[in-house]
Amino acid sequence: MHERSLLVQHMGDIYANAQRVLVWIGEDCNNEAAECFELIEKPNVYLTSKFLQYQSVNDIPPIPPIPYHDRSINLDTQKWDMVRRLTGSEWFDRVWVLQEIGLASGHQTLIDILAVTRPYKATDQRGRVYAFISHPAAANSSRIDDRKILADYSKSLDSIYCEIATHVLETDKSPWTVLSTVDHKPDSPSLTGQRPSWVPRWDEGWYTYWLGYPSMWYRSGGNSTESFNVGVRETEATLQIQGTILDVIIWISRAFTRDELELEHQVLEAPVQNLWQQLEQRGLGTLYGQSSQDCEYAFSLTVAAGRAADDGPAEDNPDLHRSVYQEYKNLLKWSKRSNNEPTDKRPEMRRQMSKKTLEMNARTYARN
């Protein structure tokens, strides 16, 4: 255990000083590896030339359509299936891959990296943190002896996650972001008092939308850390924080699963519209407007986190937001109408509904 901890602490230095990194991603069962990498190399050379020409990815103009007879980039979709098979290897799903290929570098903060890598796999869940302890955001010093976070596989998973959360609170320029990444499963022990609920579980849940992230326009707390007073009582792992009470929550809905919010499920079950009907029955008063339409508009902004389809502020173009929301409701009505039609008419109606489904998928509103 001690030897493993020491090795992990040196992993960053090993990769940083390596002139070449060789990785094993599996057997070439179809004898297509050489052709596959050649297929990848050509567009890589083309895009690299564009980058060298314009010096910035953001300055590269839109690439015009490539004629089919142009052999600089292969447009054969069957050939590109080889690349899909290659990237489908389990190697690409491992959290340690990011260190091995050098992606865990740059200007990201530690909390950025931990959140983005949530979908990746790890045999030992402590690796979700230890894979990045050599990153500049975590390694406050190039000297291992001076680092605040050291790999120690004798520690429990709970204590490691609590330690990293405390580290973010104490060192990050926007420490509250750690609270925005909390995303517990419905059956998580964190919700029953068995472990601190304020500590993100990187082995649970999925990538969350950060309501308090500094670059998000809808944050309410601003960027200043001067008024953010927080501390952690180590003996109990209890978070102590000061704030201002703005309102009192009197009712919450049940938590929706990710599958329930997929558009296909919404077409069949309409969970969001059913939620709105529950709220209507409870009565919303006049806080959000005088009419039911005004209240439903406020509701639609809430379930979309105030975001438009392009992730910008929906309130910048309220007419567009209303029209997209209305189209979403029309889709649900269309599906109910289709179910009530005679059997011989349903295929045509479902075919037309499919077009609407594709349109809504493109707008991505319903999943926001």
Tab-separated table of C-alpha atoms in Angstrom, residues 41-319:
chain	number	residue	atom	x	y	z
A	41	GLU	CA	-3.385	11.258	-39.281
A	42	LYS	CA	-4.521	12.963	-42.497
A	43	PRO	CA	-7.191	15.252	-40.975
A	44	ASN	CA	-4.832	15.873	-38.058
A	45	VAL	CA	-2.168	17.158	-40.452
A	46	TYR	CA	-4.763	19.310	-42.214
A	47	LEU	CA	-6.095	20.833	-38.977
A	48	THR	CA	-2.584	21.379	-37.630
A	49	SER	CA	-1.714	23.359	-40.752
A	50	LYS	CA	-4.770	25.535	-40.168
A	51	PHE	CA	-3.762	26.119	-36.580
A	52	LEU	CA	-0.232	27.110	-37.588
A	53	GLN	CA	-1.667	29.459	-40.189
A	54	TYR	CA	-4.085	31.266	-37.848
A	55	GLN	CA	-2.260	30.677	-34.517
A	56	SER	CA	-5.529	30.257	-32.640
A	57	VAL	CA	-8.378	27.757	-32.824
A	58	ASN	CA	-10.890	30.581	-32.382
A	59	ASP	CA	-9.490	32.449	-35.401
A	60	ILE	CA	-9.782	29.536	-37.836
A	61	PRO	CA	-12.655	30.307	-40.241
A	62	PRO	CA	-15.343	27.672	-40.876
A	63	ILE	CA	-13.904	24.878	-42.983
A	64	PRO	CA	-15.773	24.626	-46.305
A	65	PRO	CA	-17.320	21.295	-47.327
A	66	ILE	CA	-14.704	18.907	-48.675
A	67	PRO	CA	-15.491	17.525	-52.169
A	68	TYR	CA	-15.956	13.779	-52.190
A	69	HIS	CA	-13.223	13.347	-54.809
A	70	ASP	CA	-10.738	15.195	-52.584
A	71	ARG	CA	-8.453	12.505	-51.151
A	72	SER	CA	-6.819	14.717	-48.500
A	73	ILE	CA	-9.452	13.526	-46.015
A	74	ASN	CA	-11.253	10.226	-46.419
A	75	LEU	CA	-15.042	10.689	-46.386
A	76	ASP	CA	-15.938	7.002	-46.485
A	77	THR	CA	-18.199	6.499	-43.443
A	78	GLN	CA	-17.485	2.778	-43.342
A	79	LYS	CA	-13.796	3.561	-42.992
A	80	TRP	CA	-14.505	5.875	-40.092
A	81	ASP	CA	-16.298	3.026	-38.353
A	82	MET	CA	-12.790	1.780	-37.606
A	83	VAL	CA	-12.134	4.938	-35.600
A	84	ARG	CA	-15.359	4.454	-33.679
A	85	ARG	CA	-14.295	0.931	-32.808
A	86	LEU	CA	-10.896	2.220	-31.742
A	87	THR	CA	-12.283	4.924	-29.434
A	88	GLY	CA	-14.757	2.388	-28.093
A	89	SER	CA	-11.890	0.624	-26.352
A	90	GLU	CA	-12.154	0.529	-22.559
A	91	TRP	CA	-8.808	2.331	-22.378
A	92	PHE	CA	-10.486	5.598	-23.374
A	93	ASP	CA	-12.953	5.325	-20.478
A	94	ARG	CA	-10.297	5.184	-17.755
A	95	VAL	CA	-9.754	8.238	-15.581
A	96	TRP	CA	-5.963	7.665	-15.595
A	97	VAL	CA	-5.926	8.103	-19.385
A	98	LEU	CA	-6.154	11.862	-18.959
A	99	GLN	CA	-2.793	11.910	-17.235
A	100	GLU	CA	-1.239	9.414	-19.600
A	101	ILE	CA	-2.011	11.452	-22.731
A	102	GLY	CA	-1.424	14.828	-21.122
A	103	LEU	CA	-4.974	16.199	-21.171
A	104	ALA	CA	-4.959	17.043	-17.489
A	105	SER	CA	-2.960	20.206	-18.007
A	106	GLY	CA	-3.633	23.805	-18.802
A	107	HIS	CA	-5.693	26.469	-17.062
A	108	GLN	CA	-8.412	24.265	-15.568
A	109	THR	CA	-8.984	24.320	-11.851
A	110	LEU	CA	-8.965	21.114	-9.868
A	111	ILE	CA	-12.729	21.214	-9.430
A	112	ASP	CA	-13.073	21.627	-13.228
A	113	ILE	CA	-11.116	18.447	-13.816
A	114	LEU	CA	-12.876	16.389	-11.151
A	115	ALA	CA	-16.286	17.382	-12.509
A	116	VAL	CA	-15.485	16.818	-16.185
A	117	THR	CA	-13.928	13.391	-15.533
A	118	ARG	CA	-16.915	12.130	-13.565
A	119	PRO	CA	-18.129	9.852	-16.402
A	120	TYR	CA	-14.745	8.101	-16.653
A	121	LYS	CA	-14.156	4.727	-15.031
A	122	ALA	CA	-11.840	3.855	-12.165
A	123	THR	CA	-11.252	0.435	-10.651
A	124	ASP	CA	-10.260	2.054	-7.360
A	125	GLN	CA	-12.461	5.118	-6.810
A	126	ARG	CA	-9.647	6.884	-4.951
A	127	GLY	CA	-7.972	7.164	-8.357
A	128	ARG	CA	-10.547	9.800	-9.349
A	129	VAL	CA	-8.611	12.194	-7.112
A	130	TYR	CA	-5.129	10.705	-7.131
A	131	ALA	CA	-4.948	10.700	-10.926
A	132	PHE	CA	-4.650	14.501	-10.789
A	133	ILE	CA	-2.598	15.289	-7.693
A	134	SER	CA	0.320	16.282	-9.956
A	135	HIS	CA	-1.817	18.824	-11.788
A	136	PRO	CA	-0.790	22.441	-11.005
A	137	ALA	CA	-4.236	23.089	-9.508
A	138	ALA	CA	-3.632	20.393	-6.886
A	139	ALA	CA	0.162	20.348	-6.658
A	140	ASN	CA	0.888	23.705	-5.056
A	141	SER	CA	4.586	22.868	-5.314
A	142	SER	CA	6.818	20.912	-7.648
A	143	ARG	CA	8.431	19.387	-4.560
A	144	ILE	CA	6.469	16.363	-3.395
A	145	ASP	CA	7.381	17.047	0.232
A	146	ASP	CA	5.694	20.476	0.019
A	147	ARG	CA	2.457	19.342	-1.618
A	148	LYS	CA	-0.794	19.614	0.316
A	149	ILE	CA	-2.388	16.591	-1.330
A	150	LEU	CA	-0.459	13.334	-1.284
A	151	ALA	CA	-1.565	9.878	-2.383
A	152	ASP	CA	-2.257	7.702	0.598
A	153	TYR	CA	-4.078	4.473	-0.165
A	154	SER	CA	-4.337	3.652	3.516
A	155	LYS	CA	-7.057	6.327	3.807
A	156	SER	CA	-10.726	5.560	3.243
A	157	LEU	CA	-12.579	6.833	0.198
A	158	ASP	CA	-14.791	9.044	2.367
A	159	SER	CA	-11.841	10.764	4.037
A	160	ILE	CA	-10.077	11.347	0.690
A	161	TYR	CA	-13.132	12.956	-0.900
A	162	CYS	CA	-13.634	15.119	2.179
A	163	GLU	CA	-9.970	16.124	2.106
A	164	ILE	CA	-10.129	17.182	-1.543
A	165	ALA	CA	-13.361	19.139	-0.987
A	166	THR	CA	-11.761	20.970	1.927
A	167	HIS	CA	-8.697	21.687	-0.223
A	168	VAL	CA	-10.894	23.335	-2.877
A	169	LEU	CA	-12.677	25.434	-0.241
A	170	GLU	CA	-9.339	26.657	1.100
A	171	THR	CA	-7.435	27.256	-2.159
A	172	ASP	CA	-9.801	27.789	-5.114
A	173	LYS	CA	-10.481	31.346	-6.317
A	174	SER	CA	-14.179	30.457	-6.406
A	175	PRO	CA	-14.441	28.001	-3.508
A	176	TRP	CA	-18.235	27.764	-3.584
A	177	THR	CA	-18.024	25.843	-6.861
A	178	VAL	CA	-17.371	22.661	-4.897
A	179	LEU	CA	-20.944	22.882	-3.573
A	180	SER	CA	-22.291	23.241	-7.114
A	181	THR	CA	-20.897	19.826	-8.018
A	182	VAL	CA	-22.799	17.930	-5.324
A	183	ASP	CA	-25.010	15.413	-7.135
A	184	HIS	CA	-26.011	12.497	-4.936
A	185	LYS	CA	-27.907	9.442	-6.109
A	186	PRO	CA	-31.353	8.946	-4.513
A	187	ASP	CA	-30.012	6.032	-2.420
A	188	SER	CA	-26.707	7.709	-1.542
A	189	PRO	CA	-25.550	7.326	2.079
A	190	SER	CA	-24.731	11.042	1.906
A	191	LEU	CA	-28.471	11.749	2.104
A	192	THR	CA	-29.049	9.688	5.228
A	193	GLY	CA	-26.379	11.182	7.480
A	194	GLN	CA	-23.844	8.388	7.015
A	195	ARG	CA	-21.288	10.786	5.524
A	196	PRO	CA	-21.051	14.560	4.868
A	197	SER	CA	-23.720	15.648	2.392
A	198	TRP	CA	-21.728	18.730	1.301
A	199	VAL	CA	-18.854	16.621	-0.064
A	200	PRO	CA	-19.156	15.777	-3.800
A	201	ARG	CA	-19.057	12.075	-4.537
A	202	TRP	CA	-17.008	11.698	-7.687
A	203	ASP	CA	-17.959	8.009	-7.812
A	204	GLU	CA	-21.666	8.852	-8.016
A	205	GLY	CA	-23.932	10.764	-10.305
A	206	TRP	CA	-23.053	12.495	-13.516
A	207	TYR	CA	-21.722	15.793	-14.774
A	208	THR	CA	-23.863	18.533	-13.208
A	209	TYR	CA	-24.809	21.977	-14.443
A	210	TRP	CA	-23.107	24.386	-12.078
A	211	LEU	CA	-25.519	27.049	-10.932
A	212	GLY	CA	-22.756	28.837	-9.027
A	213	TYR	CA	-19.897	28.532	-11.492
A	214	PRO	CA	-18.053	31.864	-12.034
A	215	SER	CA	-18.397	31.892	-15.822
A	216	MET	CA	-22.150	31.285	-15.698
A	217	TRP	CA	-24.206	34.427	-16.165
A	218	TYR	CA	-26.999	33.247	-13.829
A	219	ARG	CA	-24.894	33.001	-10.668
A	220	SER	CA	-26.364	35.093	-7.863
A	221	GLY	CA	-23.322	35.483	-5.640
A	222	GLY	CA	-20.976	37.337	-7.976
A	223	ASN	CA	-17.255	36.633	-8.128
A	224	SER	CA	-16.036	38.116	-4.873
A	225	THR	CA	-14.750	35.678	-2.245
A	226	GLU	CA	-14.455	38.335	0.462
A	227	SER	CA	-17.938	37.638	1.835
A	228	PHE	CA	-17.667	33.862	1.500
A	229	ASN	CA	-16.918	32.718	5.022
A	230	VAL	CA	-16.608	28.977	5.318
A	231	GLY	CA	-14.857	26.471	7.515
A	232	VAL	CA	-14.736	22.728	8.080
A	233	ARG	CA	-14.819	21.166	11.522
A	234	GLU	CA	-12.392	18.318	10.972
A	235	THR	CA	-13.516	16.086	13.815
A	236	GLU	CA	-17.055	15.852	12.401
A	237	ALA	CA	-16.381	16.867	8.777
A	238	THR	CA	-19.099	19.473	9.271
A	239	LEU	CA	-19.310	22.472	6.950
A	240	GLN	CA	-19.743	25.827	8.663
A	241	ILE	CA	-20.891	28.617	6.388
A	242	GLN	CA	-22.422	32.075	6.741
A	243	GLY	CA	-25.165	33.356	4.495
A	244	THR	CA	-28.344	35.349	4.176
A	245	ILE	CA	-31.783	33.718	4.284
A	246	LEU	CA	-33.686	34.931	1.238
A	247	ASP	CA	-36.692	32.640	1.316
A	248	VAL	CA	-38.085	29.411	2.702
A	249	ILE	CA	-38.709	26.300	0.610
A	250	ILE	CA	-42.149	24.915	1.445
A	251	TRP	CA	-42.392	22.130	-1.125
A	252	ILE	CA	-40.093	20.121	-3.394
A	253	SER	CA	-40.872	17.584	-6.073
A	254	ARG	CA	-39.359	14.145	-6.183
A	255	ALA	CA	-36.027	13.849	-7.968
A	256	PHE	CA	-36.296	12.961	-11.654
A	257	THR	CA	-33.941	10.403	-13.119
A	258	ARG	CA	-31.857	11.183	-16.179
A	259	ASP	CA	-33.902	8.761	-18.278
A	260	GLU	CA	-37.144	10.489	-17.306
A	261	LEU	CA	-35.862	13.755	-18.738
A	262	GLU	CA	-34.950	12.245	-22.083
A	263	LEU	CA	-37.260	13.624	-24.735
A	264	GLU	CA	-38.636	10.211	-25.699
A	265	HIS	CA	-39.768	9.564	-22.128
A	266	GLN	CA	-41.249	13.050	-21.837
A	267	VAL	CA	-43.305	12.429	-24.957
A	268	LEU	CA	-44.769	9.306	-23.363
A	269	GLU	CA	-45.111	10.375	-19.724
A	270	ALA	CA	-44.862	14.217	-19.703
A	271	PRO	CA	-43.207	14.395	-16.244
A	272	VAL	CA	-42.429	18.111	-16.530
A	273	GLN	CA	-45.996	19.023	-17.486
A	274	ASN	CA	-47.332	16.818	-14.695
A	275	LEU	CA	-45.086	18.712	-12.288
A	276	TRP	CA	-46.503	22.012	-13.507
A	277	GLN	CA	-50.039	20.738	-12.914
A	278	GLN	CA	-49.111	19.836	-9.341
A	279	LEU	CA	-47.809	23.356	-8.779
A	280	GLU	CA	-50.940	24.878	-10.283
A	281	GLN	CA	-53.111	22.885	-7.916
A	282	ARG	CA	-51.098	24.110	-4.932
A	283	GLY	CA	-51.573	27.727	-5.992
A	284	LEU	CA	-48.703	30.080	-6.729
A	285	GLY	CA	-50.216	33.416	-5.720
A	286	THR	CA	-49.209	36.562	-7.583
A	287	LEU	CA	-45.464	36.532	-6.923
A	288	TYR	CA	-44.660	35.383	-10.473
A	289	GLY	CA	-47.453	37.266	-12.255
A	290	GLN	CA	-51.176	37.809	-12.296
A	291	SER	CA	-52.076	35.064	-14.752
A	292	SER	CA	-51.498	31.339	-15.038
A	293	GLN	CA	-49.510	31.986	-18.234
A	294	ASP	CA	-47.099	34.287	-16.372
A	295	CYS	CA	-46.580	31.687	-13.656
A	296	GLU	CA	-46.003	28.934	-16.207
A	297	TYR	CA	-43.448	31.146	-17.963
A	298	ALA	CA	-41.561	31.500	-14.668
A	299	PHE	CA	-41.803	27.729	-14.208
A	300	SER	CA	-40.384	27.098	-17.689
A	301	LEU	CA	-37.415	29.356	-16.931
A	302	THR	CA	-36.795	27.468	-13.693
A	303	VAL	CA	-36.755	23.971	-15.202
A	304	ALA	CA	-34.350	25.218	-17.894
A	305	ALA	CA	-32.128	26.912	-15.254
A	306	GLY	CA	-32.811	30.188	-17.031
A	307	ARG	CA	-30.883	29.030	-20.070
A	308	ALA	CA	-31.689	29.196	-23.741
A	309	ALA	CA	-30.809	26.390	-26.162
A	310	ASP	CA	-27.400	28.024	-26.711
A	311	ASP	CA	-26.772	28.159	-22.926
A	312	GLY	CA	-27.180	31.935	-22.928
A	313	PRO	CA	-29.746	33.855	-20.843
A	314	ALA	CA	-33.253	32.861	-21.928
A	315	GLU	CA	-34.570	36.183	-20.640
A	316	ASP	CA	-32.569	38.005	-23.329
A	317	ASN	CA	-35.093	36.741	-25.849
A	318	PRO	CA	-38.298	35.873	-23.958
A	319	ASP	CA	-40.331	35.506	-27.152
